[in-house]
Amino acid sequence: MTFGEYLQRQGVEANLRDVLKTVAAIFPKIAEAMRGGLEGAAGSKNVFGEGQLKLDVFSNDLFTEALTRHPYVAMVASEELDESMNGPAGDEGYSLAYDPLDGSSLVDVNLAVGTIVGVYKGKGFVGRKGSDQAAAIIAVYGPRLTFMVTVGHGVTEFIYDWGKKDFVVNHEDVKVGESKKMFAPGNLRACSDPQVKWYVDLMHFWLTNEYTLRYSGGMVPDVNQILKKGGGVFTYPGYSEMPDGKLRLIYECAPMAFLMEQAGGVAFSAGGPILDMTVEKIDQRTPIFIGSKKEVELVQSYFKK
Ligand code: P6P
Protein backbone atom coordinates (compact mmCIF):
# COMPACT_ATOMS: atom_id res chain seq x y z
CA MET A 1 0.00 0.00 0.00
CA THR A 2 1.36 3.43 -1.00
CA PHE A 3 1.09 6.52 1.20
CA GLY A 4 -1.71 7.92 -0.98
CA GLU A 5 -3.71 4.68 -0.71
CA TYR A 6 -3.15 4.65 3.06
CA LEU A 7 -4.43 8.21 3.42
CA GLN A 8 -7.49 7.38 1.32
CA ARG A 9 -8.21 4.30 3.50
CA GLN A 10 -7.79 6.43 6.62
CA GLY A 11 -10.57 8.68 5.31
CA VAL A 12 -8.29 11.71 5.05
CA GLU A 13 -9.94 14.47 3.03
CA ALA A 14 -8.48 15.18 -0.40
CA ASN A 15 -6.83 18.53 0.37
CA LEU A 16 -4.98 17.17 3.42
CA ARG A 17 -3.99 14.07 1.43
CA ASP A 18 -2.42 16.37 -1.14
CA VAL A 19 -0.54 18.36 1.51
CA LEU A 20 0.80 15.24 3.22
CA LYS A 21 1.93 13.68 -0.06
CA THR A 22 3.74 16.93 -0.88
CA VAL A 23 5.55 16.69 2.48
CA ALA A 24 6.51 13.04 1.98
CA ALA A 25 7.87 13.75 -1.52
CA ILE A 26 10.47 16.06 0.06
CA PHE A 27 12.03 13.37 2.25
CA PRO A 28 13.96 11.48 -0.50
CA LYS A 29 15.33 14.80 -1.81
CA ILE A 30 16.82 15.52 1.62
CA ALA A 31 18.16 11.96 1.86
CA GLU A 32 19.83 12.31 -1.57
CA ALA A 33 21.37 15.68 -0.60
CA MET A 34 22.87 14.06 2.52
CA ARG A 35 24.29 11.17 0.52
CA GLY A 36 25.58 13.65 -2.03
CA GLY A 37 27.79 15.07 0.67
CA LEU A 38 26.19 18.53 1.05
CA GLU A 39 27.95 19.48 4.27
CA GLY A 40 29.55 22.36 6.10
CA ALA A 41 28.30 25.60 7.61
CA ALA A 42 25.99 27.95 5.76
CA GLY A 43 27.46 30.93 7.59
CA SER A 44 24.04 31.94 8.99
CA LYS A 45 22.16 31.45 12.28
CA ASN A 46 18.53 30.55 12.97
CA VAL A 47 16.26 32.51 15.28
CA PHE A 48 17.58 30.45 18.19
CA GLY A 49 21.11 31.64 17.45
CA GLU A 50 22.11 28.16 16.31
CA GLY A 51 24.58 28.02 13.42
CA GLN A 52 22.90 26.70 10.27
CA LEU A 53 24.47 24.05 8.07
CA LYS A 54 24.08 24.09 4.30
CA LEU A 55 21.83 21.05 4.75
CA ASP A 56 19.63 22.98 7.21
CA VAL A 57 19.12 25.76 4.69
CA PHE A 58 18.68 23.34 1.75
CA SER A 59 16.12 21.24 3.64
CA ASN A 60 14.24 24.27 4.84
CA ASP A 61 14.16 25.76 1.35
CA LEU A 62 12.63 22.54 -0.05
CA PHE A 63 9.77 22.69 2.47
CA THR A 64 9.23 26.43 2.23
CA GLU A 65 9.21 26.48 -1.59
CA ALA A 66 6.86 23.49 -1.85
CA LEU A 67 4.46 24.54 0.90
CA THR A 68 4.15 28.32 0.58
CA ARG A 69 2.94 27.79 -3.00
CA HIS A 70 0.64 24.89 -2.15
CA PRO A 71 -3.04 25.82 -2.73
CA TYR A 72 -4.18 24.15 0.51
CA VAL A 73 -1.47 25.58 2.79
CA ALA A 74 -2.48 28.61 4.89
CA MET A 75 0.73 29.11 6.89
CA VAL A 76 4.10 27.52 7.60
CA ALA A 77 6.46 27.91 10.55
CA SER A 78 9.96 26.42 10.48
CA GLU A 79 12.57 26.09 13.19
CA GLU A 80 14.96 27.54 10.56
CA LEU A 81 12.85 30.63 9.79
CA ASP A 82 12.64 33.80 11.92
CA GLU A 83 8.90 34.16 11.32
CA SER A 84 5.97 32.18 10.01
CA MET A 85 5.06 32.57 6.32
CA ASN A 86 1.65 32.65 4.68
CA GLY A 87 0.49 30.24 2.00
CA PRO A 88 -2.30 30.85 -0.53
CA ALA A 89 -5.07 29.26 1.55
CA GLY A 90 -7.20 30.82 4.28
CA ASP A 91 -8.88 29.08 7.19
CA GLU A 92 -10.03 26.30 4.89
CA GLY A 93 -6.38 25.31 4.49
CA TYR A 94 -3.72 23.80 6.76
CA SER A 95 -0.84 25.24 8.80
CA LEU A 96 2.40 23.26 9.06
CA ALA A 97 5.09 23.59 11.74
CA TYR A 98 8.31 21.77 11.02
CA ASP A 99 11.92 21.16 11.91
CA PRO A 100 13.27 20.38 8.44
CA LEU A 101 16.42 18.62 9.64
CA ASP A 102 16.49 18.01 13.36
CA GLY A 103 19.95 17.15 14.72
CA SER A 104 21.62 18.16 11.44
CA SER A 105 25.04 18.42 13.13
CA LEU A 106 24.93 14.61 13.45
CA VAL A 107 25.17 14.24 9.66
CA ASP A 108 28.87 15.13 9.70
CA VAL A 109 29.53 12.21 12.06
CA ASN A 110 27.29 9.95 9.96
CA LEU A 111 24.58 9.42 12.57
CA ALA A 112 20.84 9.30 11.82
CA VAL A 113 18.83 12.54 11.72
CA GLY A 114 15.22 13.39 10.98
CA THR A 115 12.43 15.74 9.92
CA ILE A 116 9.51 16.59 12.20
CA VAL A 117 6.18 17.98 10.89
CA GLY A 118 3.00 18.97 12.75
CA VAL A 119 -0.13 19.81 10.69
CA TYR A 120 -3.06 21.91 11.94
CA LYS A 121 -6.40 22.57 10.22
CA GLY A 122 -6.88 26.30 9.67
CA LYS A 123 -4.50 29.25 9.73
CA GLY A 124 -2.06 29.95 12.52
CA PHE A 125 -0.42 28.33 15.55
CA VAL A 126 -0.65 30.74 18.50
CA GLY A 127 -3.56 29.83 20.76
CA ARG A 128 -3.68 26.27 19.36
CA LYS A 129 -2.85 23.07 21.28
CA GLY A 130 -0.98 20.00 20.14
CA SER A 131 -4.28 18.15 20.44
CA ASP A 132 -5.53 20.31 17.54
CA GLN A 133 -3.08 18.66 15.13
CA ALA A 134 -4.67 16.91 12.14
CA ALA A 135 -1.48 14.96 11.38
CA ALA A 136 2.11 14.48 12.52
CA ILE A 137 5.05 12.94 10.66
CA ILE A 138 8.65 12.16 11.54
CA ALA A 139 11.06 11.10 8.78
CA VAL A 140 14.22 9.21 9.74
CA TYR A 141 17.33 9.48 7.53
CA GLY A 142 19.35 6.44 8.62
CA PRO A 143 20.50 3.26 6.86
CA ARG A 144 16.92 3.33 5.54
CA LEU A 145 14.63 6.24 4.71
CA THR A 146 11.45 5.77 6.76
CA PHE A 147 8.70 7.91 8.25
CA MET A 148 6.11 7.47 10.98
CA VAL A 149 2.75 9.14 10.42
CA THR A 150 -0.51 9.62 12.27
CA VAL A 151 -3.74 11.26 11.11
CA GLY A 152 -5.47 10.43 14.40
CA HIS A 153 -6.14 6.73 13.82
CA GLY A 154 -2.95 5.11 15.12
CA VAL A 155 0.60 5.20 13.76
CA THR A 156 1.96 3.61 10.59
CA GLU A 157 5.56 3.41 9.37
CA PHE A 158 6.49 3.74 5.69
CA ILE A 159 9.79 2.88 4.04
CA TYR A 160 11.18 4.36 0.83
CA ASP A 161 11.67 1.87 -2.00
CA TRP A 162 14.54 3.46 -3.97
CA GLY A 163 13.75 1.17 -6.93
CA LYS A 164 10.09 2.14 -7.12
CA LYS A 165 10.91 5.69 -5.99
CA ASP A 166 7.93 5.56 -3.65
CA PHE A 167 7.06 4.89 -0.02
CA VAL A 168 5.35 1.63 0.96
CA VAL A 169 3.95 0.44 4.29
CA ASN A 170 6.58 -1.17 6.50
CA HIS A 171 4.90 -1.41 9.92
CA GLU A 172 1.15 -1.05 10.47
CA ASP A 173 -0.36 -0.18 13.84
CA VAL A 174 2.85 0.81 15.63
CA LYS A 175 2.31 0.29 19.36
CA VAL A 176 4.23 1.31 22.52
CA GLY A 177 3.75 -0.88 25.59
CA GLU A 178 3.20 0.36 29.16
CA SER A 179 6.81 -0.26 30.19
CA LYS A 180 10.20 -1.13 28.75
CA LYS A 181 13.64 -0.79 30.37
CA MET A 182 15.18 1.48 27.74
CA PHE A 183 16.07 5.13 28.38
CA ALA A 184 17.24 8.03 26.24
CA PRO A 185 18.38 10.72 28.70
CA GLY A 186 18.87 14.14 27.10
CA ASN A 187 20.43 17.20 28.72
CA LEU A 188 22.65 15.29 31.16
CA ARG A 189 24.40 18.59 31.92
CA ALA A 190 21.32 19.25 34.11
CA CYS A 191 22.66 16.59 36.50
CA SER A 192 25.27 19.09 37.72
CA ASP A 193 22.51 21.57 38.63
CA PRO A 194 21.55 21.32 42.34
CA GLN A 195 17.99 22.34 41.40
CA VAL A 196 17.69 19.26 39.19
CA LYS A 197 19.04 16.66 41.65
CA TRP A 198 16.03 14.49 40.91
CA TYR A 199 17.58 13.78 37.48
CA VAL A 200 20.73 12.32 39.11
CA ASP A 201 18.57 10.13 41.35
CA LEU A 202 16.53 8.99 38.36
CA MET A 203 19.72 8.24 36.41
CA HIS A 204 20.94 6.16 39.37
CA PHE A 205 17.68 4.19 39.34
CA TRP A 206 17.96 3.46 35.64
CA LEU A 207 21.62 2.46 35.93
CA THR A 208 21.04 0.14 38.92
CA ASN A 209 17.88 -1.48 37.58
CA GLU A 210 19.21 -2.98 34.36
CA TYR A 211 17.86 -0.32 32.00
CA THR A 212 19.42 -0.16 28.52
CA LEU A 213 20.83 3.22 27.48
CA ARG A 214 19.92 4.26 23.94
CA TYR A 215 20.73 7.95 23.27
CA SER A 216 22.11 9.27 19.98
CA GLY A 217 21.69 13.03 20.36
CA GLY A 218 19.02 13.01 17.65
CA MET A 219 15.48 13.28 19.00
CA VAL A 220 13.94 11.80 15.86
CA PRO A 221 15.97 8.53 15.78
CA ASP A 222 15.79 8.29 19.57
CA VAL A 223 11.99 8.59 19.71
CA ASN A 224 11.62 6.52 16.53
CA GLN A 225 13.55 3.76 18.32
CA ILE A 226 11.02 3.82 21.19
CA LEU A 227 8.17 3.54 18.67
CA LYS A 228 9.87 0.73 16.74
CA LYS A 229 11.05 -1.21 19.82
CA GLY A 230 7.62 -0.91 21.46
CA GLY A 231 8.61 1.10 24.50
CA GLY A 232 11.13 3.06 26.55
CA VAL A 233 11.45 6.70 27.58
CA PHE A 234 13.10 9.86 26.21
CA THR A 235 13.74 12.75 28.58
CA TYR A 236 14.90 16.31 28.01
CA PRO A 237 14.42 18.35 31.21
CA GLY A 238 15.03 22.02 31.79
CA TYR A 239 17.53 23.37 34.31
CA SER A 240 18.61 26.68 35.82
CA GLU A 241 20.18 28.01 32.62
CA MET A 242 17.27 26.86 30.44
CA PRO A 243 14.19 26.28 32.66
CA ASP A 244 12.09 25.27 29.64
CA GLY A 245 14.80 23.06 28.19
CA LYS A 246 16.00 23.17 24.59
CA LEU A 247 13.31 21.46 22.55
CA ARG A 248 10.57 23.47 20.81
CA LEU A 249 6.86 22.87 21.32
CA ILE A 250 5.39 23.21 17.83
CA TYR A 251 8.44 22.06 15.82
CA GLU A 252 9.47 19.03 17.88
CA CYS A 253 7.50 18.15 21.01
CA ALA A 254 3.87 18.51 19.89
CA PRO A 255 4.23 16.36 16.73
CA MET A 256 6.23 13.77 18.70
CA ALA A 257 3.58 13.78 21.44
CA PHE A 258 0.76 13.25 18.91
CA LEU A 259 2.57 10.26 17.39
CA MET A 260 3.48 8.79 20.78
CA GLU A 261 -0.04 9.09 22.21
CA GLN A 262 -1.48 7.58 19.03
CA ALA A 263 0.89 4.63 19.52
CA GLY A 264 -0.33 4.13 23.10
CA GLY A 265 2.41 6.06 24.87
CA VAL A 266 2.37 9.41 26.67
CA ALA A 267 4.20 12.74 26.48
CA PHE A 268 4.43 15.15 29.40
CA SER A 269 6.04 18.46 30.14
CA ALA A 270 6.71 19.75 33.66
CA GLY A 271 3.12 20.95 33.99
CA GLY A 272 1.09 18.25 32.27
CA PRO A 273 0.46 16.57 28.90
CA ILE A 274 2.33 18.17 26.00
CA LEU A 275 -0.79 17.98 23.82
CA ASP A 276 -2.70 20.13 26.34
CA MET A 277 -0.15 22.97 26.18
CA THR A 278 -1.38 26.16 24.53
CA VAL A 279 1.01 27.65 21.97
CA GLU A 280 1.86 31.15 23.24
CA LYS A 281 4.64 31.86 20.72
CA ILE A 282 6.00 29.85 17.83
CA ASP A 283 9.52 29.56 19.34
CA GLN A 284 8.22 28.30 22.70
CA ARG A 285 10.37 25.61 24.34
CA THR A 286 9.28 22.89 26.77
CA PRO A 287 10.83 20.12 28.80
CA ILE A 288 9.62 16.73 27.55
CA PHE A 289 9.29 13.23 29.01
CA ILE A 290 7.90 10.92 26.31
CA GLY A 291 7.43 7.17 25.86
CA SER A 292 5.85 4.24 27.71
CA LYS A 293 3.18 5.27 30.21
CA LYS A 294 4.75 3.64 33.27
CA GLU A 295 8.25 4.82 32.32
CA VAL A 296 7.06 8.42 32.06
CA GLU A 297 5.19 8.03 35.36
CA LEU A 298 8.46 6.88 36.92
CA VAL A 299 10.20 10.02 35.64
CA GLN A 300 7.38 12.14 37.05
CA SER A 301 7.67 10.40 40.44
CA TYR A 302 11.29 11.60 40.64
CA PHE A 303 10.53 15.00 39.15
CA LYS A 304 7.86 15.61 41.79
CA LYS A 305 9.95 14.48 44.77
P1 P6P B 1 21.89 17.88 23.47
C1 P6P B 1 19.34 18.11 18.19
O1 P6P B 1 20.09 19.32 18.18
C2 P6P B 1 18.23 18.30 19.22
O2 P6P B 1 17.42 19.38 18.85
C3 P6P B 1 17.42 17.03 19.36
O3 P6P B 1 17.31 16.32 18.18
C4 P6P B 1 18.19 16.25 20.42
O4 P6P B 1 17.39 15.36 21.18
C5 P6P B 1 18.75 17.36 21.31
O5 P6P B 1 18.84 18.54 20.49
C6 P6P B 1 20.13 17.01 21.80
O6 P6P B 1 20.50 18.02 22.69
O7 P6P B 1 21.79 18.91 24.55
O8 P6P B 1 21.95 16.46 24.00
O9 P6P B 1 22.94 18.17 22.44
Coordinates of N, CA and C in Angstrom, one line a residue, residues 87-248:
G87 N 0.7 30.9 3.3 CA 0.5 30.2 2.0 C -0.8 30.8 1.4
P88 N -1.2 30.3 0.2 CA -2.3 30.9 -0.5 C -3.7 30.6 0.1
A89 N -3.7 29.6 1.0 CA -5.1 29.3 1.6 C -5.4 30.1 2.8
G90 N -6.7 30.1 3.1 CA -7.2 30.8 4.3 C -7.5 29.8 5.3
D91 N -8.6 30.0 6.1 CA -8.9 29.1 7.2 C -9.3 27.7 6.7
E92 N -9.6 27.6 5.4 CA -10.0 26.3 4.9 C -8.8 25.4 4.6
G93 N -7.6 26.0 4.8 CA -6.4 25.3 4.5 C -5.8 24.7 5.7
Y94 N -4.4 24.4 5.7 CA -3.7 23.8 6.8 C -2.5 24.6 7.1
S95 N -2.1 24.6 8.4 CA -0.8 25.2 8.8 C 0.1 24.2 9.2
L96 N 1.4 24.3 8.8 CA 2.4 23.3 9.1 C 3.6 23.9 9.8
A97 N 3.9 23.2 10.9 CA 5.1 23.6 11.7 C 6.1 22.5 11.6
Y98 N 7.4 22.8 11.2 CA 8.3 21.8 11.0 C 9.7 22.1 11.4
D99 N 10.5 21.1 11.8 CA 11.9 21.2 11.9 C 12.5 20.4 10.7
P100 N 12.9 21.1 9.7 CA 13.3 20.4 8.4 C 14.4 19.3 8.6
L101 N 15.3 19.6 9.5 CA 16.4 18.6 9.6 C 16.9 18.7 11.1
D102 N 16.2 18.0 11.9 CA 16.5 18.0 13.4 C 17.8 17.2 13.6
G103 N 18.7 17.8 14.4 CA 19.9 17.2 14.7 C 20.9 17.2 13.6
S104 N 20.8 18.2 12.7 CA 21.6 18.2 11.4 C 23.1 18.0 11.7
S105 N 23.6 18.5 12.9 CA 25.0 18.4 13.1 C 25.5 17.0 13.2
L106 N 24.6 16.0 13.4 CA 24.9 14.6 13.4 C 25.3 14.0 12.1
V107 N 24.9 14.8 11.0 CA 25.2 14.2 9.7 C 26.7 14.1 9.4
D108 N 27.4 15.1 9.9 CA 28.9 15.1 9.7 C 29.6 14.0 10.4
V109 N 28.9 13.4 11.4 CA 29.5 12.2 12.1 C 28.8 11.0 11.7
N110 N 28.0 11.1 10.6 CA 27.3 10.0 10.0 C 26.3 9.2 10.9
L111 N 25.6 10.0 11.7 CA 24.6 9.4 12.6 C 23.2 9.8 12.0
A112 N 22.2 9.1 12.4 CA 20.8 9.3 11.8 C 20.3 10.6 12.3
V113 N 19.5 11.3 11.4 CA 18.8 12.5 11.7 C 17.4 12.4 11.2
G114 N 16.6 13.5 11.4 CA 15.2 13.4 11.0 C 14.5 14.7 10.7
T115 N 13.3 14.6 10.2 CA 12.4 15.7 9.9 C 11.2 15.5 10.8
I116 N 10.7 16.6 11.4 CA 9.5 16.6 12.2 C 8.5 17.6 11.6
V117 N 7.2 17.1 11.5 CA 6.2 18.0 10.9 C 4.9 17.8 11.7
G118 N 4.3 19.0 12.1 CA 3.0 19.0 12.7 C 2.0 19.7 11.8
V119 N 0.8 19.2 11.6 CA -0.1 19.8 10.7 C -1.4 20.2 11.4
Y120 N -1.9 21.4 11.3 CA -3.1 21.9 11.9 C -4.1 22.3 10.9
K121 N -5.3 22.1 11.1 CA -6.4 22.6 10.2 C -6.6 24.1 10.5
G122 N -6.7 24.9 9.5 CA -6.9 26.3 9.7 C -5.6 27.1 9.6
K123 N -5.7 28.4 9.9 CA -4.5 29.3 9.7 C -4.0 29.7 11.1
G124 N -2.7 29.4 11.3 CA -2.1 29.9 12.5 C -1.7 28.9 13.6
F125 N -0.9 29.3 14.5 CA -0.4 28.3 15.6 C -0.7 28.9 17.0
V126 N -0.5 30.2 17.1 CA -0.6 30.7 18.5 C -2.1 30.6 19.0
G127 N -2.2 30.1 20.2 CA -3.6 29.8 20.8 C -4.0 28.4 20.5
R128 N -3.3 27.7 19.6 CA -3.7 26.3 19.4 C -3.1 25.4 20.4
K129 N -3.5 24.1 20.4 CA -2.9 23.1 21.3 C -2.4 21.9 20.4
G130 N -1.4 21.1 20.9 CA -1.0 20.0 20.1 C -2.1 19.0 19.8
S131 N -3.1 19.0 20.7 CA -4.3 18.1 20.4 C -5.1 18.6 19.2
D132 N -4.8 19.8 18.7 CA -5.5 20.3 17.5 C -4.9 19.8 16.3
Q133 N -3.8 19.1 16.4 CA -3.1 18.7 15.1 C -4.0 17.7 14.4
A134 N -4.0 17.8 13.0 CA -4.7 16.9 12.1 C -3.8 15.8 11.7
A135 N -2.4 16.0 11.8 CA -1.5 15.0 11.4 C -0.1 15.3 12.0
A136 N 0.7 14.3 12.1 CA 2.1 14.5 12.5 C 3.0 13.4 11.8
I137 N 4.2 13.8 11.4 CA 5.1 12.9 10.7 C 6.5 13.1 11.2
I138 N 7.2 12.0 11.3 CA 8.7 12.2 11.5 C 9.3 11.3 10.5
A139 N 10.3 11.9 9.8 CA 11.1 11.1 8.8 C 12.4 10.8 9.4
V140 N 12.9 9.6 9.2 CA 14.2 9.2 9.7 C 15.2 8.9 8.6
Y141 N 16.3 9.7 8.5 CA 17.3 9.5 7.5 C 18.4 8.7 8.2
G142 N 18.4 7.3 8.0 CA 19.4 6.4 8.6 C 19.8 5.5 7.5
P143 N 20.2 4.2 7.9 CA 20.5 3.3 6.9 C 19.3 3.1 5.9
R144 N 18.1 3.3 6.4 CA 16.9 3.3 5.5 C 16.3 4.7 5.6
L145 N 15.4 5.0 4.6 CA 14.6 6.2 4.7 C 13.2 5.8 5.1
T146 N 12.8 6.2 6.3 CA 11.4 5.8 6.8 C 10.7 7.0 7.3
F147 N 9.4 6.9 7.5 CA 8.7 7.9 8.2 C 7.5 7.3 9.0
M148 N 7.3 7.8 10.1 CA 6.1 7.5 11.0 C 5.1 8.6 10.8
V149 N 3.8 8.2 10.6 CA 2.8 9.1 10.4 C 1.5 8.8 11.2
T150 N 0.8 9.8 11.7 CA -0.5 9.6 12.3 C -1.4 10.7 11.7
V151 N -2.7 10.3 11.5 CA -3.7 11.3 11.1 C -4.9 11.1 12.1
G152 N -4.5 10.6 13.3 CA -5.5 10.4 14.4 C -6.1 9.0 14.5
H153 N -5.6 8.1 13.7 CA -6.1 6.7 13.8 C -5.0 5.8 13.9
G154 N -4.1 6.0 14.9 CA -3.0 5.1 15.1 C -1.7 5.6 14.3
V155 N -0.7 4.8 14.4 CA 0.6 5.2 13.8 C 1.0 4.1 12.8
T156 N 1.5 4.5 11.6 CA 2.0 3.6 10.6 C 3.3 4.1 10.1
E157 N 4.2 3.1 9.9 CA 5.6 3.4 9.4 C 5.6 3.1 7.9
F158 N 6.2 4.0 7.1 CA 6.5 3.7 5.7 C 8.0 3.7 5.5
I159 N 8.4 3.0 4.4 CA 9.8 2.9 4.0 C 9.9 3.2 2.6
Y160 N 11.0 3.9 2.2 CA 11.2 4.4 0.8 C 11.8 3.2 0.0
D161 N 11.1 2.9 -1.1 CA 11.7 1.9 -2.0 C 12.4 2.6 -3.1
W162 N 13.8 2.6 -3.0 CA 14.5 3.5 -4.0 C 14.4 3.0 -5.4
G163 N 14.0 1.7 -5.6 CA 13.8 1.2 -6.9 C 12.5 1.7 -7.5
K164 N 11.4 1.6 -6.7 CA 10.1 2.1 -7.1 C 10.0 3.7 -7.0
K165 N 11.0 4.2 -6.3 CA 10.9 5.7 -6.0 C 9.6 6.1 -5.4
D166 N 9.2 5.3 -4.3 CA 7.9 5.6 -3.7 C 8.0 4.9 -2.3
F167 N 7.2 5.4 -1.4 CA 7.1 4.9 0.0 C 6.0 3.8 0.0
V168 N 6.3 2.7 0.8 CA 5.4 1.6 1.0 C 5.3 1.3 2.5
V169 N 4.1 0.8 2.9 CA 4.0 0.4 4.3 C 5.0 -0.6 4.8
N170 N 5.6 -0.3 5.9 CA 6.6 -1.2 6.5 C 6.1 -1.7 7.8
H171 N 5.3 -1.0 8.6 CA 4.9 -1.4 9.9 C 3.5 -0.8 10.2
E172 N 2.5 -1.6 10.2 CA 1.1 -1.0 10.5 C 0.9 -1.1 12.0
D173 N 0.1 -0.2 12.4 CA -0.4 -0.2 13.8 C 0.8 -0.2 14.8
V174 N 1.7 0.7 14.7 CA 2.9 0.8 15.6 C 2.3 1.0 17.1
K175 N 2.8 0.2 18.0 CA 2.3 0.3 19.4 C 3.5 0.4 20.4
V176 N 3.3 1.2 21.4 CA 4.2 1.3 22.5 C 3.6 0.7 23.8
G177 N 4.3 -0.2 24.4 CA 3.7 -0.9 25.6 C 3.9 0.0 26.8
E178 N 3.3 -0.5 27.9 CA 3.2 0.4 29.2 C 4.6 0.6 29.8
S179 N 5.5 -0.4 29.6 CA 6.8 -0.3 30.2 C 7.9 -1.0 29.4
K180 N 9.1 -0.5 29.4 CA 10.2 -1.1 28.8 C 11.5 -0.5 29.3
K181 N 12.4 -1.3 29.7 CA 13.6 -0.8 30.4 C 14.7 -0.3 29.3
M182 N 14.3 0.8 28.7 CA 15.2 1.5 27.7 C 15.0 3.0 27.9
F183 N 16.2 3.7 28.1 CA 16.1 5.1 28.4 C 17.0 5.9 27.5
A184 N 16.5 7.1 27.1 CA 17.2 8.0 26.2 C 17.3 9.4 27.0
P185 N 18.3 9.6 27.8 CA 18.4 10.7 28.7 C 19.1 11.9 28.1
G186 N 18.3 12.9 27.7 CA 18.9 14.1 27.1 C 19.3 15.1 28.2
N187 N 20.0 16.1 27.8 CA 20.4 17.2 28.7 C 21.0 16.7 30.0
L188 N 22.0 15.8 29.9 CA 22.7 15.3 31.2 C 23.4 16.4 31.9
R189 N 23.7 17.5 31.2 CA 24.4 18.6 31.9 C 23.5 19.1 33.1
A190 N 22.2 18.8 33.0 CA 21.3 19.2 34.1 C 21.7 18.5 35.4
C191 N 22.3 17.4 35.3 CA 22.7 16.6 36.5 C 23.6 17.4 37.4
S192 N 24.3 18.3 36.9 CA 25.3 19.1 37.7 C 24.6 20.3 38.3
D193 N 23.3 20.4 38.1 CA 22.5 21.6 38.6 C 21.8 21.1 39.9
P194 N 22.1 21.7 41.1 CA 21.5 21.3 42.3 C 20.0 21.4 42.3
Q195 N 19.5 22.2 41.5 CA 18.0 22.3 41.4 C 17.4 21.2 40.6
V196 N 18.2 20.4 40.0 CA 17.7 19.3 39.2 C 18.2 17.9 39.7
K197 N 18.4 17.9 41.1 CA 19.0 16.7 41.7 C 18.2 15.4 41.4
W198 N 16.9 15.7 41.2 CA 16.0 14.5 40.9 C 16.5 13.7 39.7
Y199 N 17.2 14.4 38.7 CA 17.6 13.8 37.5 C 18.7 12.8 37.8
V200 N 19.6 13.2 38.7 CA 20.7 12.3 39.1 C 20.2 11.1 39.8
D201 N 19.2 11.3 40.7 CA 18.6 10.1 41.4 C 17.9 9.2 40.4
L202 N 17.2 9.8 39.4 CA 16.5 9.0 38.4 C 17.6 8.2 37.5
M203 N 18.6 8.9 37.2 CA 19.7 8.2 36.4 C 20.2 7.0 37.2
H204 N 20.4 7.2 38.5 CA 20.9 6.2 39.4 C 20.0 5.0 39.4
F205 N 18.7 5.3 39.4 CA 17.7 4.2 39.3 C 17.8 3.4 38.0
W206 N 17.9 4.1 36.9 CA 18.0 3.5 35.6 C 19.2 2.6 35.6
L207 N 20.3 3.2 36.1 CA 21.6 2.5 35.9 C 21.7 1.3 36.9
T208 N 20.9 1.3 37.9 CA 21.0 0.1 38.9 C 19.8 -0.8 38.8
N209 N 19.0 -0.6 37.8 CA 17.9 -1.5 37.6 C 17.8 -2.1 36.2
E210 N 19.0 -2.3 35.6 CA 19.2 -3.0 34.4 C 18.5 -2.3 33.2
Y211 N 18.4 -1.0 33.2 CA 17.9 -0.3 32.0 C 18.9 -0.2 30.9
T212 N 18.5 -0.3 29.7 CA 19.4 -0.2 28.5 C 19.5 1.3 28.1
L213 N 20.7 1.8 27.9 CA 20.8 3.2 27.5 C 20.8 3.3 25.9
R214 N 20.0 4.1 25.4 CA 19.9 4.3 23.9 C 19.7 5.8 23.7
Y215 N 20.8 6.5 23.5 CA 20.7 8.0 23.3 C 21.7 8.3 22.2
S216 N 21.2 8.9 21.1 CA 22.1 9.3 20.0 C 22.4 10.8 19.9
G217 N 21.6 11.6 20.6 CA 21.7 13.0 20.4 C 20.8 13.5 19.3
G218 N 20.0 12.6 18.6 CA 19.0 13.0 17.6 C 17.7 12.6 18.2
M219 N 16.8 13.6 18.4 CA 15.5 13.3 19.0 C 14.7 12.4 18.1
V220 N 14.8 12.6 16.8 CA 13.9 11.8 15.9 C 14.4 10.3 15.9
P221 N 15.6 10.0 15.7 CA 16.0 8.5 15.8 C 15.8 8.0 17.2
D222 N 16.0 8.8 18.2 CA 15.8 8.3 19.6 C 14.3 8.0 19.9
V223 N 13.4 8.9 19.5 CA 12.0 8.6 19.7 C 11.5 7.5 18.7
N224 N 12.0 7.6 17.5 CA 11.6 6.5 16.5 C 12.0 5.1 17.1
Q225 N 13.1 5.0 17.7 CA 13.6 3.8 18.3 C 12.5 3.3 19.4
I226 N 12.0 4.2 20.2 CA 11.0 3.8 21.2 C 9.7 3.3 20.5
L227 N 9.4 4.0 19.4 CA 8.2 3.5 18.7 C 8.4 2.2 18.0
K228 N 9.6 2.0 17.4 CA 9.9 0.7 16.7 C 10.1 -0.4 17.7
K229 N 10.7 -0.1 18.9 CA 11.0 -1.2 19.8 C 9.9 -1.5 20.8
G230 N 8.8 -0.7 20.7 CA 7.6 -0.9 21.5 C 7.7 -0.4 22.9
G231 N 8.6 0.6 23.1 CA 8.6 1.1 24.5 C 9.9 1.7 24.9
G232 N 9.9 2.4 26.1 CA 11.1 3.1 26.5 C 10.8 4.5 26.9
V233 N 11.7 5.3 27.2 CA 11.4 6.7 27.6 C 12.6 7.6 27.1
F234 N 12.2 8.8 26.6 CA 13.1 9.9 26.2 C 12.8 11.0 27.1
T235 N 13.9 11.6 27.7 CA 13.7 12.8 28.6 C 14.6 13.9 28.1
Y236 N 14.1 15.1 28.2 CA 14.9 16.3 28.0 C 14.4 17.4 29.0
P237 N 14.9 17.4 30.2 CA 14.4 18.3 31.2 C 15.0 19.7 31.0
G238 N 14.4 20.7 31.7 CA 15.0 22.0 31.8 C 16.0 22.0 33.0
Y239 N 16.7 23.2 33.1 CA 17.5 23.4 34.3 C 17.7 24.9 34.5
S240 N 18.5 25.3 35.5 CA 18.6 26.7 35.8 C 18.9 27.6 34.6
E241 N 19.8 27.2 33.8 CA 20.2 28.0 32.6 C 19.1 28.0 31.6
M242 N 18.4 26.9 31.4 CA 17.3 26.9 30.4 C 16.1 26.2 31.1
P243 N 15.3 26.9 31.9 CA 14.2 26.3 32.7 C 13.2 25.5 31.8
D244 N 13.0 26.0 30.5 CA 12.1 25.3 29.6 C 12.8 24.3 28.7
G245 N 14.1 24.0 29.0 CA 14.8 23.1 28.2 C 15.2 23.6 26.8
K246 N 15.5 22.7 25.9 CA 16.0 23.2 24.6 C 15.0 22.9 23.5
L247 N 14.1 21.9 23.7 CA 13.3 21.5 22.6 C 12.1 22.3 22.4
R248 N 11.6 22.5 21.1 CA 10.6 23.5 20.8 C 9.2 22.8 20.8

